[in-house]
PDB file of C-alpha atoms in Angstrom:
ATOM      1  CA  UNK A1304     -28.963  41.069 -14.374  1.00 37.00           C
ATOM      2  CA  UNK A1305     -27.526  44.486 -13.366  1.00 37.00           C
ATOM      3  CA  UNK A1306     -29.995  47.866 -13.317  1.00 38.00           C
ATOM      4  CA  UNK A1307     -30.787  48.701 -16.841  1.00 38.00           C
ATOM      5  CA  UNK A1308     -31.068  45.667 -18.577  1.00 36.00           C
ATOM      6  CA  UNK A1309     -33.308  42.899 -20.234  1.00 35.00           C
ATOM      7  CA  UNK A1310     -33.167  40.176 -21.315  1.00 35.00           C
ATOM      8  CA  UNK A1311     -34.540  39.836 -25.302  1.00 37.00           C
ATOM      9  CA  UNK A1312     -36.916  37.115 -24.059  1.00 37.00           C
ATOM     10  CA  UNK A1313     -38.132  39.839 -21.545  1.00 41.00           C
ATOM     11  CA  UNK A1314     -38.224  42.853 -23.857  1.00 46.00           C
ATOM     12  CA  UNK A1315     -40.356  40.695 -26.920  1.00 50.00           C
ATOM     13  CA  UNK A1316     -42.551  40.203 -23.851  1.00 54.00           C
ATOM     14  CA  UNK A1317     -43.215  43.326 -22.818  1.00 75.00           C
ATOM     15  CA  UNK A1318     -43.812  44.943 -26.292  1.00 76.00           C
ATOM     16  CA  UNK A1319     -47.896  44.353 -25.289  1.00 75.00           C
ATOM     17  CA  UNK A1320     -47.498  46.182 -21.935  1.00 90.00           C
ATOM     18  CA  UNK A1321     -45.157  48.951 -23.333  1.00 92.00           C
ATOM     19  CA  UNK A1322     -47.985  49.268 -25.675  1.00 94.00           C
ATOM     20  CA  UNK A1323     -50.766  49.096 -23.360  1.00 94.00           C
ATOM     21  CA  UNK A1324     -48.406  51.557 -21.233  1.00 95.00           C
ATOM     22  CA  UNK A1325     -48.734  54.142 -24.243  1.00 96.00           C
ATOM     23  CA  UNK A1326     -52.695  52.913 -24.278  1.00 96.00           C
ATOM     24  CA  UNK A1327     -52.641  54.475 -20.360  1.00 96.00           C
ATOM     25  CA  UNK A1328     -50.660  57.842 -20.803  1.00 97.00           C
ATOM     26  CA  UNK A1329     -52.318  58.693 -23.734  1.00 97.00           C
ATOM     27  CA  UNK A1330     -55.979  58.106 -22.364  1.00 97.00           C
ATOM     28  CA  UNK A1331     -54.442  60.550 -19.763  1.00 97.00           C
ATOM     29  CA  UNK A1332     -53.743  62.966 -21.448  1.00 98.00           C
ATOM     30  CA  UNK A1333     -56.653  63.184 -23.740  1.00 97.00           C
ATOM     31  CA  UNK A1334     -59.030  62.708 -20.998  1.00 97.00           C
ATOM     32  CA  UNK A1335     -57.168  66.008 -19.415  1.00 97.00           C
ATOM     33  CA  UNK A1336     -57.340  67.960 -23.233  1.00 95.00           C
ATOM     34  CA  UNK A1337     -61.501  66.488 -23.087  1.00 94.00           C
ATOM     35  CA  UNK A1338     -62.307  68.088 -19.763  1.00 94.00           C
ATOM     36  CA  UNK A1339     -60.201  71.373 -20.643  1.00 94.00           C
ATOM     37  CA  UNK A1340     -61.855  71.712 -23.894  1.00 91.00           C
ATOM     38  CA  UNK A1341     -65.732  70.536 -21.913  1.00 91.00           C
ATOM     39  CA  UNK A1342     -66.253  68.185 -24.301  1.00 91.00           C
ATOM     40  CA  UNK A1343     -67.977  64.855 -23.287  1.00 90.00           C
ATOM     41  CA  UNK A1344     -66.437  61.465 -24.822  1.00 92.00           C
ATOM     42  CA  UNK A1345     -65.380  58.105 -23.643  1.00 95.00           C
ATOM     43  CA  UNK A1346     -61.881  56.841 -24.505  1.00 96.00           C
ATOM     44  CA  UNK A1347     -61.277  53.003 -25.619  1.00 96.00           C
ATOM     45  CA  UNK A1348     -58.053  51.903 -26.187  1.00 95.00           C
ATOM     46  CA  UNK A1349     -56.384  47.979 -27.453  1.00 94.00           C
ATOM     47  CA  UNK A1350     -53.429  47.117 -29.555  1.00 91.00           C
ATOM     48  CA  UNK A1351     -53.515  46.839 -33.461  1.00 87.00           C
ATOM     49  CA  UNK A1352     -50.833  45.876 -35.375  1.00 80.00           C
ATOM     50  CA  UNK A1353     -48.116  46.379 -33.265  1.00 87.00           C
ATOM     51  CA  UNK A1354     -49.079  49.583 -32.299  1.00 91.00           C
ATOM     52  CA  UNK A1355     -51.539  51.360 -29.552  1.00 95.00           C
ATOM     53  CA  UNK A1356     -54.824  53.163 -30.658  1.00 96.00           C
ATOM     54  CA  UNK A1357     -56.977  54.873 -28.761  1.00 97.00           C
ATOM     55  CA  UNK A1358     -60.305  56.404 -29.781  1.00 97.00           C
ATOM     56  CA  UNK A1359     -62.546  58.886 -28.334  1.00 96.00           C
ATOM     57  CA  UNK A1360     -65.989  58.200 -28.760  1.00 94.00           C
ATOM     58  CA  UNK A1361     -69.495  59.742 -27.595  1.00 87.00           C
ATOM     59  CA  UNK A1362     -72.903  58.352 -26.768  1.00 76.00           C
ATOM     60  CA  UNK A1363     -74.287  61.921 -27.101  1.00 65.00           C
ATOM     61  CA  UNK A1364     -73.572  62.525 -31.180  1.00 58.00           C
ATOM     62  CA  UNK A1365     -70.278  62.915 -32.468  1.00 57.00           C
ATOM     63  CA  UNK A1366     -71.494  66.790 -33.164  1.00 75.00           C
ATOM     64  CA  UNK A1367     -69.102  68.277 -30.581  1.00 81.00           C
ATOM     65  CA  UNK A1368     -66.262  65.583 -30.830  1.00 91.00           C
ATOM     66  CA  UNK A1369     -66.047  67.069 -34.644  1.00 90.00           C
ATOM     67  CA  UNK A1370     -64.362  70.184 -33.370  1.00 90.00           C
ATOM     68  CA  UNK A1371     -61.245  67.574 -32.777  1.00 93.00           C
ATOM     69  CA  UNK A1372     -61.680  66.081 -36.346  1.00 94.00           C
ATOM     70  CA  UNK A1373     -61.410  68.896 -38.262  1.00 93.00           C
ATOM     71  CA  UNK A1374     -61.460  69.792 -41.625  1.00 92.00           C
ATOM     72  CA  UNK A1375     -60.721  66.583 -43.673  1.00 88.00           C
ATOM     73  CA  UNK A1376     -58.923  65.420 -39.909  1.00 91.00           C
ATOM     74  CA  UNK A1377     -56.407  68.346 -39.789  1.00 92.00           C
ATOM     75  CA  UNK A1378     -57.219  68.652 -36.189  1.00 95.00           C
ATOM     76  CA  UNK A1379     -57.230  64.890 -35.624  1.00 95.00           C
ATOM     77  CA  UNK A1380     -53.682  64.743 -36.838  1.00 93.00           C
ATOM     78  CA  UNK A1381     -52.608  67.452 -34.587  1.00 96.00           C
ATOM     79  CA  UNK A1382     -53.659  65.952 -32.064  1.00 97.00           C
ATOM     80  CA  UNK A1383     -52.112  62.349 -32.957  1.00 97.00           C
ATOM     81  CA  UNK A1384     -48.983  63.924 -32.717  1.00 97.00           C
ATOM     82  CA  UNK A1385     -49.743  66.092 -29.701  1.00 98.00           C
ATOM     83  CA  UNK A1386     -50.705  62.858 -27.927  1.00 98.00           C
ATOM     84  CA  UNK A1387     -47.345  61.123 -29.268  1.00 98.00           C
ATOM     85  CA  UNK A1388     -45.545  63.655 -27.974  1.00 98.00           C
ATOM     86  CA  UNK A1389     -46.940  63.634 -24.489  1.00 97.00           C
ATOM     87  CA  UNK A1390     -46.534  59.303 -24.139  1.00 97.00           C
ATOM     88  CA  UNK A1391     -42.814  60.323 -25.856  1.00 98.00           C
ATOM     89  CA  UNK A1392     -42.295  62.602 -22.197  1.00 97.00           C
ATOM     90  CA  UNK A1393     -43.560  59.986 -20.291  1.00 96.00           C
ATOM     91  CA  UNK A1394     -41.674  56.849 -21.903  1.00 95.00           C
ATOM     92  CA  UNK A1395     -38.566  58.684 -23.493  1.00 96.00           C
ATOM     93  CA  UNK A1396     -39.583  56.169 -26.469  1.00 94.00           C
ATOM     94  CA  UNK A1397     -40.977  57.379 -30.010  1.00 95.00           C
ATOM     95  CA  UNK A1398     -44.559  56.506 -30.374  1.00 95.00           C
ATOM     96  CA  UNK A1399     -46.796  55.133 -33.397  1.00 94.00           C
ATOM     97  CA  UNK A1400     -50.132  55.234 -31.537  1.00 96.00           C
ATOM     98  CA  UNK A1401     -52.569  55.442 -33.813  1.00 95.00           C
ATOM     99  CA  UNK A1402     -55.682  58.035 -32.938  1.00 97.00           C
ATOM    100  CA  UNK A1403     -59.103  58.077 -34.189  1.00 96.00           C
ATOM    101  CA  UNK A1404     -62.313  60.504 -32.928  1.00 96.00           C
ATOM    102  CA  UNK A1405     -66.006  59.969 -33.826  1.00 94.00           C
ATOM    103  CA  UNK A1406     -64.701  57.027 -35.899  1.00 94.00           C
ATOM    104  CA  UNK A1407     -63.448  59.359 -38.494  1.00 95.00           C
ATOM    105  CA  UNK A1408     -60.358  57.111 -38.681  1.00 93.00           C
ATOM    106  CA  UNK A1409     -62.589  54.287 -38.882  1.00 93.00           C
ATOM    107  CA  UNK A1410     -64.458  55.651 -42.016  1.00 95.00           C
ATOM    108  CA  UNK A1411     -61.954  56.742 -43.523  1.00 95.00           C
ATOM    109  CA  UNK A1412     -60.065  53.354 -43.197  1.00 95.00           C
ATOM    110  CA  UNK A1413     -62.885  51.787 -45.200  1.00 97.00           C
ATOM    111  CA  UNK A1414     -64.052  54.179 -47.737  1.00 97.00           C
ATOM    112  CA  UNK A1415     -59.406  54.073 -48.380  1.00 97.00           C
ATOM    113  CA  UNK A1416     -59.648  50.453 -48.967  1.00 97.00           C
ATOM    114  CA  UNK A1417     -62.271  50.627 -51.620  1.00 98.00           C
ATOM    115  CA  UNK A1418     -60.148  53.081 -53.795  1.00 98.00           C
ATOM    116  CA  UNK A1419     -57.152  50.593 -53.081  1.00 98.00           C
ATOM    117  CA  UNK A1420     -59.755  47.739 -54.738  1.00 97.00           C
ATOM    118  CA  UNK A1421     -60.943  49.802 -57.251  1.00 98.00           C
ATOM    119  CA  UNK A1422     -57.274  51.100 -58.313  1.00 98.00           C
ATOM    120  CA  UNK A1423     -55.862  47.869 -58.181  1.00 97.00           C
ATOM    121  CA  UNK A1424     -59.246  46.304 -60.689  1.00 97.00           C
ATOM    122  CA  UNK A1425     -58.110  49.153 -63.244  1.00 97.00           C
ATOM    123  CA  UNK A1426     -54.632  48.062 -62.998  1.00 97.00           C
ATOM    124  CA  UNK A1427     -55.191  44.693 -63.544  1.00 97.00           C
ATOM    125  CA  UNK A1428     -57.529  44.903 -66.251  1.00 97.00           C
ATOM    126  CA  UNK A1429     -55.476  47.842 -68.109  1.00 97.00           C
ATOM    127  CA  UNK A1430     -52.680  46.512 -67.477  1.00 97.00           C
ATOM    128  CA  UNK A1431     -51.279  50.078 -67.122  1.00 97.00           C
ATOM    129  CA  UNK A1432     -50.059  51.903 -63.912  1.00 98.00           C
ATOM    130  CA  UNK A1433     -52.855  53.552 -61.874  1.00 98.00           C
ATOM    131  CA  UNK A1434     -51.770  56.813 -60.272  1.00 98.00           C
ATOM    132  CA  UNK A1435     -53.594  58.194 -57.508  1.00 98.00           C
ATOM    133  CA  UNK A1436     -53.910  61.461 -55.846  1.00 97.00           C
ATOM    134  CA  UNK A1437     -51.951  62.965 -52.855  1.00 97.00           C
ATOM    135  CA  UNK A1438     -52.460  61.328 -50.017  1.00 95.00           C
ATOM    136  CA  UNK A1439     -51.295  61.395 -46.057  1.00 90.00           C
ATOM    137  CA  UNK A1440     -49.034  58.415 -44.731  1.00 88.00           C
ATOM    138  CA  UNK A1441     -52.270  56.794 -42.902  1.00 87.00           C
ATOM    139  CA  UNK A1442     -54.166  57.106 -46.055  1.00 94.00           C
ATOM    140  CA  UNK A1443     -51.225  55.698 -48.208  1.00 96.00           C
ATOM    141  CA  UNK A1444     -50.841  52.749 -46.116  1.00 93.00           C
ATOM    142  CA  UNK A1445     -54.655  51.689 -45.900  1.00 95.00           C
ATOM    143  CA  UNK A1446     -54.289  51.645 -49.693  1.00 97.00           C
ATOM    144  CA  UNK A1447     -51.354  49.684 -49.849  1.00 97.00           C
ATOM    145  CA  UNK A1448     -52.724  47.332 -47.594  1.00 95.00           C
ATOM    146  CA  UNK A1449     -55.804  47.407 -49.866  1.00 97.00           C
ATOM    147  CA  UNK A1450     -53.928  46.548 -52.841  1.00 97.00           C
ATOM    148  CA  UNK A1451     -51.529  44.056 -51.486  1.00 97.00           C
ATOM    149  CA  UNK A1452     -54.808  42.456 -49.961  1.00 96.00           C
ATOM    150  CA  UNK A1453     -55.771  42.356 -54.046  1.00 96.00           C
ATOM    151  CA  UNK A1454     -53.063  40.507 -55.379  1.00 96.00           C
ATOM    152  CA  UNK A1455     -51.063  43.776 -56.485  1.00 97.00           C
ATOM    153  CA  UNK A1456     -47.569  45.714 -55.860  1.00 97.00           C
ATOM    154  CA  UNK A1457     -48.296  49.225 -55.400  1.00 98.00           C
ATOM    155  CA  UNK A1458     -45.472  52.166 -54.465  1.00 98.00           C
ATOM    156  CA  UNK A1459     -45.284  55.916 -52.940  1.00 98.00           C
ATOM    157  CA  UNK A1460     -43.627  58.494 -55.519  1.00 98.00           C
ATOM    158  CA  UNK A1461     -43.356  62.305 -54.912  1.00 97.00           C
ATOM    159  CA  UNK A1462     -42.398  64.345 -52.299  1.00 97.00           C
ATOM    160  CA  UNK A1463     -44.551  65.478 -49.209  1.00 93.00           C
ATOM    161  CA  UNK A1464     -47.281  67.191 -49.174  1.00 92.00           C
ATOM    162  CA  UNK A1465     -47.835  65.737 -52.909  1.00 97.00           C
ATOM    163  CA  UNK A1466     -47.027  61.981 -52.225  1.00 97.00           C
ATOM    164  CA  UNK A1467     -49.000  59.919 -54.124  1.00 98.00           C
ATOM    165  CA  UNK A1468     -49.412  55.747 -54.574  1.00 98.00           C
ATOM    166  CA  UNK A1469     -48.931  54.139 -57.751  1.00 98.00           C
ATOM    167  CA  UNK A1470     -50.565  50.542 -58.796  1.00 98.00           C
ATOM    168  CA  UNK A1471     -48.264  48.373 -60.631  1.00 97.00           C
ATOM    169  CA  UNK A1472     -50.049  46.317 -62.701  1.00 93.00           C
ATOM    170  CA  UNK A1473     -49.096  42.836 -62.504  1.00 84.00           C
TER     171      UNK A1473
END
């Protein structure tokens, strides 16, 4: 094998480490952003879903970590991308590490799947499409996974900012 190539056996094999890879740089970085911003949390990183996430927790309250939430996780998603953007430098490959703070993500993720239920009950028993309201592309995808999950076909429609999922019924 000359310089600058794999094999595909190799490369399906190191999809884990590239991932724990991202895991690394990305602690990194957001350990450097914690101690510039003297803010005390502990980072924790694995693999879900084909994709690195890291999450910055605190034993002390998750009062201060807020500041990097944000309103509604503005600041959370700026700092998702940030992060991508810094393990993008370091790998010259596009990341979709996933980040969550104070398990906002977390939360979120659950409270996401019980609209997706709920949606996909009124569907099925109205036997109507259920329209919901604007979402982000995390939030969109927890509910499609929530209504899949369900037994249901759901779709995106509209443009950005105002992109919205729609229940199908079956």
């Amino acid at each position: 094998m000359t310089e600058g190539t794999t094999s595909a056996a190799a490369e399906g094999g190191d999809t884990l480490t590239r991932l724990e890879q991202e895991g690394e740089i990305a602690a990194d970085y957001l350990e450097g952003l914690l101690d510039i911003a003297d803010l005390d949390g502990d980072i924790d990183m694995d693999v879900e879903a084909d994709r690195a996430a890291v999450s910055i927790i605190s034993d002390s309250g998750s009062r201060d970590l807020q500041k990097l939430v944000g309103r509604d996780g503005e600041v959370l998603e700026a700092l998702q991308e940030l992060t991508r953007l810094a393990v993008h430098r370091e790998t010259g490959d596009r990341s979709r590490l996933m980040l969550d703070i104070a398990g906002f993500r977390a939360k979120k993720r659950e409270e996401l799947t019980a609209v997706g239920v709920k949606a996909a009950e009124e569907a099925r028993s109205t036997g109507e499409p259920v329209k919901l309201q604007p979402m982000t592309p995390f939030e969109r995808k927890v509910v499609h996974d929530a209504i899949a999950a369900a037994g249901l076909r759901s779709e995106s429609e509209g443009e950005e900012p105002e992109r919205f999922v729609v229940v199908l019924p079956a």
